[in-house]
PDB file of C-alpha atoms in Angstrom:
ATOM      1  CA  MET A   1       0.169   0.085   0.478  1.00  0.00           C
ATOM      2  CA  LEU A   2       3.438   2.296   0.966  1.00  0.00           C
ATOM      3  CA  LYS A   3       4.702   1.836  -2.643  1.00  0.00           C
ATOM      4  CA  LYS A   4       1.221   2.238  -4.294  1.00  0.00           C
ATOM      5  CA  LEU A   5       1.251   6.310  -2.724  1.00  0.00           C
ATOM      6  CA  LYS A   6       4.981   6.789  -3.082  1.00  0.00           C
ATOM      7  CA  LEU A   7       5.140   6.239   0.998  1.00  0.00           C
ATOM      8  CA  SER A   8       8.736   5.798   2.916  1.00  0.00           C
ATOM      9  CA  LYS A   9       8.112   3.075   5.130  1.00  0.00           C
ATOM     10  CA  SER A  10      10.491   6.121   7.571  1.00  0.00           C
ATOM     11  CA  GLY A  11       7.538   8.038   6.941  1.00  0.00           C
ATOM     12  CA  TYR A  12       5.186   6.161   7.583  1.00  0.00           C
ATOM     13  CA  TYR A  13       6.429   4.892  10.698  1.00  0.00           C
ATOM     14  CA  ASP A  14       7.566   7.906  11.395  1.00  0.00           C
ATOM     15  CA  TYR A  15       4.361   9.423  11.571  1.00  0.00           C
ATOM     16  CA  LEU A  16       3.474   7.363  13.348  1.00  0.00           C
ATOM     17  CA  ARG A  17       5.699   8.308  17.028  1.00  0.00           C
ATOM     18  CA  ARG A  18       5.044  11.777  15.462  1.00  0.00           C
ATOM     19  CA  LYS A  19       3.454  13.705  19.153  1.00  0.00           C
ATOM     20  CA  PRO A  20       0.768  15.915  17.763  1.00  0.00           C
ATOM     21  CA  CYS A  21       1.771  19.901  17.895  1.00  0.00           C
ATOM     22  CA  LYS A  22       1.228  22.437  20.046  1.00  0.00           C
ATOM     23  CA  GLN A  23      -1.510  23.539  18.005  1.00  0.00           C
ATOM     24  CA  LYS A  24      -3.929  20.741  17.701  1.00  0.00           C
ATOM     25  CA  ILE A  25      -3.234  20.704  21.669  1.00  0.00           C
ATOM     26  CA  ARG A  26      -4.637  23.523  22.128  1.00  0.00           C
ATOM     27  CA  LYS A  27      -7.099  23.267  19.752  1.00  0.00           C
ATOM     28  CA  ALA A  28      -8.226  19.701  21.516  1.00  0.00           C
ATOM     29  CA  ARG A  29      -8.274  21.205  24.815  1.00  0.00           C
ATOM     30  CA  ILE A  30     -10.754  24.649  24.003  1.00  0.00           C
ATOM     31  CA  THR A  31     -12.725  22.003  22.119  1.00  0.00           C
ATOM     32  CA  ILE A  32     -13.633  19.966  25.215  1.00  0.00           C
ATOM     33  CA  ARG A  33     -13.780  23.494  27.614  1.00  0.00           C
ATOM     34  CA  ILE A  34     -16.773  25.164  24.625  1.00  0.00           C
ATOM     35  CA  LYS A  35     -18.195  22.094  24.516  1.00  0.00           C
ATOM     36  CA  GLU A  36     -18.185  22.091  28.310  1.00  0.00           C
ATOM     37  CA  ILE A  37     -19.484  25.498  28.804  1.00  0.00           C
ATOM     38  CA  HIS A  38     -21.884  25.381  26.161  1.00  0.00           C
ATOM     39  CA  LYS A  39     -23.811  22.945  27.799  1.00  0.00           C
ATOM     40  CA  LYS A  40     -23.788  24.035  31.255  1.00  0.00           C
ATOM     41  CA  LEU A  41     -25.183  27.311  30.257  1.00  0.00           C
ATOM     42  CA  LYS A  42     -28.481  24.702  28.818  1.00  0.00           C
ATOM     43  CA  GLU A  43     -26.925  25.470  24.519  1.00  0.00           C
ATOM     44  CA  ILE A  44     -27.869  28.883  24.948  1.00  0.00           C
ATOM     45  CA  TYR A  45     -24.377  31.344  24.571  1.00  0.00           C
ATOM     46  CA  GLY A  46     -23.504  31.319  21.201  1.00  0.00           C
ATOM     47  CA  ALA A  47     -19.271  32.472  19.772  1.00  0.00           C
ATOM     48  CA  PRO A  48     -18.865  35.881  21.278  1.00  0.00           C
ATOM     49  CA  LYS A  49     -20.791  35.152  24.980  1.00  0.00           C
ATOM     50  CA  ILE A  50     -18.133  31.625  25.379  1.00  0.00           C
ATOM     51  CA  THR A  51     -15.514  33.501  23.628  1.00  0.00           C
ATOM     52  CA  LYS A  52     -15.681  36.376  26.252  1.00  0.00           C
ATOM     53  CA  ILE A  53     -15.858  33.459  29.379  1.00  0.00           C
ATOM     54  CA  LEU A  54     -13.009  32.046  28.385  1.00  0.00           C
ATOM     55  CA  GLN A  55     -11.146  34.796  27.445  1.00  0.00           C
ATOM     56  CA  ARG A  56     -12.289  35.918  31.409  1.00  0.00           C
ATOM     57  CA  GLU A  57     -10.365  32.214  32.288  1.00  0.00           C
ATOM     58  CA  GLY A  58      -7.351  33.336  30.724  1.00  0.00           C
ATOM     59  CA  GLU A  59      -7.165  31.707  27.785  1.00  0.00           C
ATOM     60  CA  LYS A  60      -5.820  34.284  25.056  1.00  0.00           C
ATOM     61  CA  ILE A  61      -8.704  33.740  22.167  1.00  0.00           C
ATOM     62  CA  SER A  62     -10.587  35.770  19.439  1.00  0.00           C
ATOM     63  CA  GLU A  63     -13.857  35.440  18.755  1.00  0.00           C
ATOM     64  CA  LYS A  64     -13.871  34.348  15.013  1.00  0.00           C
ATOM     65  CA  TYR A  65     -11.682  31.076  16.609  1.00  0.00           C
ATOM     66  CA  VAL A  66     -14.239  29.820  19.054  1.00  0.00           C
ATOM     67  CA  GLY A  67     -17.287  30.374  15.891  1.00  0.00           C
ATOM     68  CA  ASN A  68     -14.781  27.938  13.350  1.00  0.00           C
ATOM     69  CA  ILE A  69     -14.449  25.619  15.583  1.00  0.00           C
ATOM     70  CA  MET A  70     -17.994  25.697  16.618  1.00  0.00           C
ATOM     71  CA  ARG A  71     -18.809  25.271  13.567  1.00  0.00           C
ATOM     72  CA  GLU A  72     -17.242  22.084  13.122  1.00  0.00           C
ATOM     73  CA  ASN A  73     -18.534  20.468  15.318  1.00  0.00           C
ATOM     74  CA  LYS A  74     -21.859  21.577  15.247  1.00  0.00           C
ATOM     75  CA  ILE A  75     -22.302  23.479  17.609  1.00  0.00           C
ATOM     76  CA  LYS A  76     -24.875  26.108  17.900  1.00  0.00           C
ATOM     77  CA  ALA A  77     -26.476  28.390  20.279  1.00  0.00           C
ATOM     78  CA  HIS A  78     -30.482  28.530  20.566  1.00  0.00           C
ATOM     79  CA  TYR A  79     -32.858  31.316  20.952  1.00  0.00           C
ATOM     80  CA  ILE A  80     -35.698  30.432  22.936  1.00  0.00           C
ATOM     81  CA  LYS A  81     -38.333  32.399  22.336  1.00  0.00           C
ATOM     82  CA  PRO A  82     -39.789  35.022  25.170  1.00  0.00           C
ATOM     83  CA  TYR A  83     -42.724  33.590  26.460  1.00  0.00           C
ATOM     84  CA  THR A  84     -45.914  36.176  26.276  1.00  0.00           C
ATOM     85  CA  VAL A  85     -48.856  35.902  28.508  1.00  0.00           C
ATOM     86  CA  THR A  86     -51.969  37.004  26.686  1.00  0.00           C
ATOM     87  CA  THR A  87     -54.033  36.133  29.557  1.00  0.00           C
ATOM     88  CA  LYS A  88     -54.073  37.575  33.125  1.00  0.00           C
ATOM     89  CA  ASP A  89     -56.890  36.135  35.804  1.00  0.00           C
ATOM     90  CA  CYS A  90     -58.081  38.762  37.581  1.00  0.00           C
ATOM     91  CA  ASP A  91     -58.557  37.557  41.378  1.00  0.00           C
ATOM     92  CA  PHE A  92     -62.064  37.158  42.132  1.00  0.00           C
ATOM     93  CA  SER A  93     -62.864  36.324  46.123  1.00  0.00           C
ATOM     94  CA  SER A  94     -66.019  35.910  45.644  1.00  0.00           C
ATOM     95  CA  LYS A  95     -68.401  33.497  43.576  1.00  0.00           C
ATOM     96  CA  LEU A  96     -69.350  35.347  40.584  1.00  0.00           C
ATOM     97  CA  GLU A  97     -73.203  34.641  40.064  1.00  0.00           C
ATOM     98  CA  ASP A  98     -74.929  33.784  36.688  1.00  0.00           C
ATOM     99  CA  ILE A  99     -77.046  37.098  36.932  1.00  0.00           C
ATOM    100  CA  LEU A 100     -78.817  35.073  33.149  1.00  0.00           C
ATOM    101  CA  ASP A 101     -79.178  31.735  34.697  1.00  0.00           C
ATOM    102  CA  ARG A 102     -78.271  31.364  31.128  1.00  0.00           C
ATOM    103  CA  ASP A 103     -81.308  32.628  29.583  1.00  0.00           C
ATOM    104  CA  PHE A 104     -80.473  34.925  26.771  1.00  0.00           C
ATOM    105  CA  ASN A 105     -83.802  34.478  25.010  1.00  0.00           C
ATOM    106  CA  LEU A 106     -84.249  38.584  25.769  1.00  0.00           C
ATOM    107  CA  GLU A 107     -87.824  41.100  25.321  1.00  0.00           C
ATOM    108  CA  ALA A 108     -85.829  43.803  24.813  1.00  0.00           C
ATOM    109  CA  PRO A 109     -82.999  45.633  23.720  1.00  0.00           C
ATOM    110  CA  ASN A 110     -80.081  47.035  26.103  1.00  0.00           C
ATOM    111  CA  GLN A 111     -81.569  44.472  28.783  1.00  0.00           C
ATOM    112  CA  ALA A 112     -78.001  43.249  29.097  1.00  0.00           C
ATOM    113  CA  TRP A 113     -74.710  43.428  27.792  1.00  0.00           C
ATOM    114  CA  CYS A 114     -71.669  41.387  27.348  1.00  0.00           C
ATOM    115  CA  THR A 115     -68.266  41.759  27.616  1.00  0.00           C
ATOM    116  CA  ASP A 116     -64.533  40.916  26.237  1.00  0.00           C
ATOM    117  CA  ILE A 117     -61.400  42.239  26.707  1.00  0.00           C
ATOM    118  CA  THR A 118     -59.674  42.150  23.318  1.00  0.00           C
ATOM    119  CA  TYR A 119     -56.144  42.138  22.748  1.00  0.00           C
ATOM    120  CA  ILE A 120     -55.403  43.704  19.256  1.00  0.00           C
ATOM    121  CA  TRP A 121     -51.852  42.901  18.295  1.00  0.00           C
ATOM    122  CA  THR A 122     -49.904  45.345  15.702  1.00  0.00           C
ATOM    123  CA  HIS A 123     -47.420  44.434  13.417  1.00  0.00           C
ATOM    124  CA  ASN A 124     -44.846  46.413  15.236  1.00  0.00           C
ATOM    125  CA  ASP A 125     -45.179  45.708  18.683  1.00  0.00           C
ATOM    126  CA  GLY A 126     -46.884  43.218  18.461  1.00  0.00           C
ATOM    127  CA  PHE A 127     -49.819  42.492  21.139  1.00  0.00           C
ATOM    128  CA  VAL A 128     -50.878  46.195  22.249  1.00  0.00           C
ATOM    129  CA  PHE A 129     -50.948  44.677  26.036  1.00  0.00           C
ATOM    130  CA  LYS A 130     -47.111  44.852  26.071  1.00  0.00           C
ATOM    131  CA  LYS A 131     -47.921  48.036  26.147  1.00  0.00           C
ATOM    132  CA  ASN A 132     -50.296  48.036  29.115  1.00  0.00           C
ATOM    133  CA  ASN A 133     -53.012  48.841  26.737  1.00  0.00           C
ATOM    134  CA  SER A 134     -56.896  46.494  25.810  1.00  0.00           C
ATOM    135  CA  LEU A 135     -59.883  46.839  24.318  1.00  0.00           C
ATOM    136  CA  ASP A 136     -62.495  45.910  26.071  1.00  0.00           C
ATOM    137  CA  ILE A 137     -65.687  45.993  23.629  1.00  0.00           C
ATOM    138  CA  LYS A 138     -69.027  45.825  25.319  1.00  0.00           C
ATOM    139  CA  GLN A 139     -72.412  43.858  23.157  1.00  0.00           C
ATOM    140  CA  ASN A 140     -75.689  44.192  23.609  1.00  0.00           C
ATOM    141  CA  ILE A 141     -77.384  40.052  24.049  1.00  0.00           C
ATOM    142  CA  ARG A 142     -79.984  40.681  22.423  1.00  0.00           C
ATOM    143  CA  SER A 143     -78.558  42.156  19.154  1.00  0.00           C
ATOM    144  CA  THR A 144     -75.150  41.117  19.261  1.00  0.00           C
ATOM    145  CA  ARG A 145     -73.971  44.476  18.123  1.00  0.00           C
ATOM    146  CA  SER A 146     -71.501  46.751  20.020  1.00  0.00           C
ATOM    147  CA  THR A 147     -72.451  49.662  22.026  1.00  0.00           C
ATOM    148  CA  GLY A 148     -69.204  50.815  22.976  1.00  0.00           C
ATOM    149  CA  MET A 149     -65.784  50.028  23.293  1.00  0.00           C
ATOM    150  CA  HIS A 150     -62.663  51.378  25.964  1.00  0.00           C
ATOM    151  CA  LYS A 151     -59.176  51.375  25.620  1.00  0.00           C
ATOM    152  CA  ASN A 152     -57.661  50.880  29.176  1.00  0.00           C
ATOM    153  CA  SER A 153     -54.713  51.092  30.397  1.00  0.00           C
ATOM    154  CA  LYS A 154     -54.672  47.970  32.283  1.00  0.00           C
ATOM    155  CA  LYS A 155     -56.031  44.942  33.056  1.00  0.00           C
ATOM    156  CA  ASN A 156     -57.258  44.461  36.842  1.00  0.00           C
ATOM    157  CA  LYS A 157     -60.784  43.523  38.598  1.00  0.00           C
ATOM    158  CA  LYS A 158     -62.095  46.870  38.062  1.00  0.00           C
ATOM    159  CA  ASN A 159     -61.952  46.673  34.241  1.00  0.00           C
ATOM    160  CA  CYS A 160     -62.710  41.882  34.101  1.00  0.00           C
TER     161      CYS A 160
END
């Protein structure tokens, strides 16, 4: 096989006995440390933050080098989308009563109203409730038409 590759026996055995160079040893050590940091921090940190951690530990290293090692080892930072609370229950200390007794067939308009708090999605700001605004829409139960609306700055017990 060495003849087909045009290699000498002495060169092959010299290759087998050769010790790894300092760069390979350093790269292996840093790769292990990057994997430890990445796993310890729940695979959230990417190359910039891992580089800063390694630099604080005394390692002279660049962000590009850390990024290359991460890419070679298929290590990626995972972005976790923040959870947005869309419903915040009011604290009702007493049990709510069903005044209509589930009878929605009313004789005349404006005898009973219902309301719902609606969050408005906007392209720039997301849900309006992020800015502590919501829209109360009052609706006539008999005619199912909106009778009014009110923009609230906070969702609290008074607005529920």
